[in-house]
GROMACS .gro file of C-alpha atoms in nm:
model
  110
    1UNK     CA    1  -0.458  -0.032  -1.286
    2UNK     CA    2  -0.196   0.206  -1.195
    3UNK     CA    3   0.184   0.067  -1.059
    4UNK     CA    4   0.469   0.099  -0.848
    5UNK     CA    5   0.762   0.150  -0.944
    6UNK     CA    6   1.073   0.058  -0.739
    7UNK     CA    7   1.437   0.192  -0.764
    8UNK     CA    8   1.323   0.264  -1.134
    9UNK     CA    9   1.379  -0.067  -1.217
   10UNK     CA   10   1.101  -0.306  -1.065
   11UNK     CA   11   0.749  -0.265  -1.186
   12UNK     CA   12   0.461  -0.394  -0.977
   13UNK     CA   13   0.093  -0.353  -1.068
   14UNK     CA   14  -0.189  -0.234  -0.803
   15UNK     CA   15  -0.561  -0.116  -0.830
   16UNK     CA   16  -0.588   0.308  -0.765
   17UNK     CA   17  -0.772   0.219  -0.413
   18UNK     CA   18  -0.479   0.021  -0.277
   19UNK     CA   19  -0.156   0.227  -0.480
   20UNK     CA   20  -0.329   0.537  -0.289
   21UNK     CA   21  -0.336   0.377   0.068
   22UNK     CA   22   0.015   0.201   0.010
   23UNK     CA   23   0.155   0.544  -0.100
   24UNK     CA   24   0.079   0.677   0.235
   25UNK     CA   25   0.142   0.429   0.440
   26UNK     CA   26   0.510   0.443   0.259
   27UNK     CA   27   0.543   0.801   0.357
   28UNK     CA   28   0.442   0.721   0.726
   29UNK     CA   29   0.718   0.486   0.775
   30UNK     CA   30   0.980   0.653   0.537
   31UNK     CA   31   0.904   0.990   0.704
   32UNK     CA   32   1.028   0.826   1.047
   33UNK     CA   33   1.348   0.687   0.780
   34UNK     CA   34   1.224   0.356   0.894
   35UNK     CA   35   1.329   0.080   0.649
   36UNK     CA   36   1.062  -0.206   0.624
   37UNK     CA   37   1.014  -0.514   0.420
   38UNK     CA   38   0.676  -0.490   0.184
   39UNK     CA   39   0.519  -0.841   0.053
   40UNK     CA   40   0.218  -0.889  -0.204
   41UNK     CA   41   0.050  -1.162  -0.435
   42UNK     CA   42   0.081  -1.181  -0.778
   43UNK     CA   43  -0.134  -1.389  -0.918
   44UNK     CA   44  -0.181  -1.252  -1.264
   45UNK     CA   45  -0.244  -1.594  -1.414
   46UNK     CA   46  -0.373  -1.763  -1.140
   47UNK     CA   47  -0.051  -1.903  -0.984
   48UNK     CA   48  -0.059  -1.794  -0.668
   49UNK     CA   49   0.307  -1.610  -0.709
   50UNK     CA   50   0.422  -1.344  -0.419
   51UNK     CA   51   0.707  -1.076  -0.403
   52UNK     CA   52   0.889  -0.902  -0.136
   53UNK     CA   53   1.109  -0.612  -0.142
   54UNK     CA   54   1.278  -0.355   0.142
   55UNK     CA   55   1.190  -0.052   0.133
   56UNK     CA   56   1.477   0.210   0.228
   57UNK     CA   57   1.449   0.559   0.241
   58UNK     CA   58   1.688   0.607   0.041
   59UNK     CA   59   1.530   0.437  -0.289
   60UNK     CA   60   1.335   0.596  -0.485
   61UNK     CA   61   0.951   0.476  -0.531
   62UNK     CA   62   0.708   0.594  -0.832
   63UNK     CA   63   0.364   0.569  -0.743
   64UNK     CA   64   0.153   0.589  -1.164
   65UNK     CA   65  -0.198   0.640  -1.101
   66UNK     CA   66  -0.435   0.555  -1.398
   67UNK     CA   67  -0.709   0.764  -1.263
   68UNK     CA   68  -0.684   1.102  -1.195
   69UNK     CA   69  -0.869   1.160  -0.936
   70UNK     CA   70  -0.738   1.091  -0.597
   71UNK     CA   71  -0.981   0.848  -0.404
   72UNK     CA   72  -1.108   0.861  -0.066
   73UNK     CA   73  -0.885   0.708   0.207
   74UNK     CA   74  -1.000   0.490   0.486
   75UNK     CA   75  -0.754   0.538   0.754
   76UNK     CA   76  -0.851   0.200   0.902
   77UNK     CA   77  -0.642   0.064   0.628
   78UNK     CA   78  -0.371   0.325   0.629
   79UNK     CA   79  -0.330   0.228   1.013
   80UNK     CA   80  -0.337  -0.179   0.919
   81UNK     CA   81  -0.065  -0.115   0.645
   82UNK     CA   82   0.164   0.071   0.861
   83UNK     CA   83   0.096  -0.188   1.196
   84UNK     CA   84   0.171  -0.475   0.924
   85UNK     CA   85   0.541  -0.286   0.912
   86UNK     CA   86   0.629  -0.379   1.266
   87UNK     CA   87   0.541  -0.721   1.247
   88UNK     CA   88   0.856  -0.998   1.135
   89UNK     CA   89   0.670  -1.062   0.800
   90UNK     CA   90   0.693  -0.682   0.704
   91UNK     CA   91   0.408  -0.516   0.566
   92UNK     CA   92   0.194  -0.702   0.316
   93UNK     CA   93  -0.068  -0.570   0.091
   94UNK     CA   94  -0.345  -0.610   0.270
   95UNK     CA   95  -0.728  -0.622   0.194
   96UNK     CA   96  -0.900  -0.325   0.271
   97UNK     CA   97  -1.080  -0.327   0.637
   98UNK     CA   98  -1.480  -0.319   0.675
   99UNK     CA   99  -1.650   0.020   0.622
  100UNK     CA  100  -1.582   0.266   0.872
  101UNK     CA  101  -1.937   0.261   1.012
  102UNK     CA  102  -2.073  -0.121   1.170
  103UNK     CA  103  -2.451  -0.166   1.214
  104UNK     CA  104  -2.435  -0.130   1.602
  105UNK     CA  105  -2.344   0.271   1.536
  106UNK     CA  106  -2.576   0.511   1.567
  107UNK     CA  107  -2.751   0.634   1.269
  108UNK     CA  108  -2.585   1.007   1.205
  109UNK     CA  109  -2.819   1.295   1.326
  110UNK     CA  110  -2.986   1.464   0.998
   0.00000   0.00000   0.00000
């Protein structure tokens, strides 16, 4: 379980998969020095609890990793994250899409 860590003072806990893709859809938007609202659950012990923050630029974000090793990204997810930004609500953590491939593609050529 690695965790965020925002304007070195709040602390928010996140599997390696999703830390990964939030990290870059963070530097999408924060390359562009967009400023964007960021909401996820916390449900920890089961209360169904939720946090938002805004994310500036100008802020610093730690992204701890428990595992070393970087995972693959699905940029279906990346793309999701940073479309979330644009919306009212901000971007939320959101569950990670479908696999890239759907049964009606075409089997890959050997």
């Amino acid at each position: 379980m690695g965790h965020l860590v925002y304007d070195s003072s709040l602390r928010i806990d996140f599997n390696d998969r999703m830390l990964a893709h939030l990290q870059v859809a963070f530097a999408v938007k924060l390359h562009s020095n967009e400023s964007f609202q960021f909401s996820w659950r916390q449900d920890r012990d089961g209360d169904g609890g939720r946090g938002s923050i805004w994310i500036h630029p100008h802020i610093s974000i730690l992204y701890r990793f428990t595992d070393r090793l970087k995972p693959t990204l699905n940029p279906r997810w990346i793309e999701a994250l940073v479309s979330s930004a644009d919306t009212p609500e901000g971007m939320s953590a959101l569950p990670e899409p479908n696999a890239l491939t759907t049964a009606a593609d075409p089997p890959a050529a050997p």
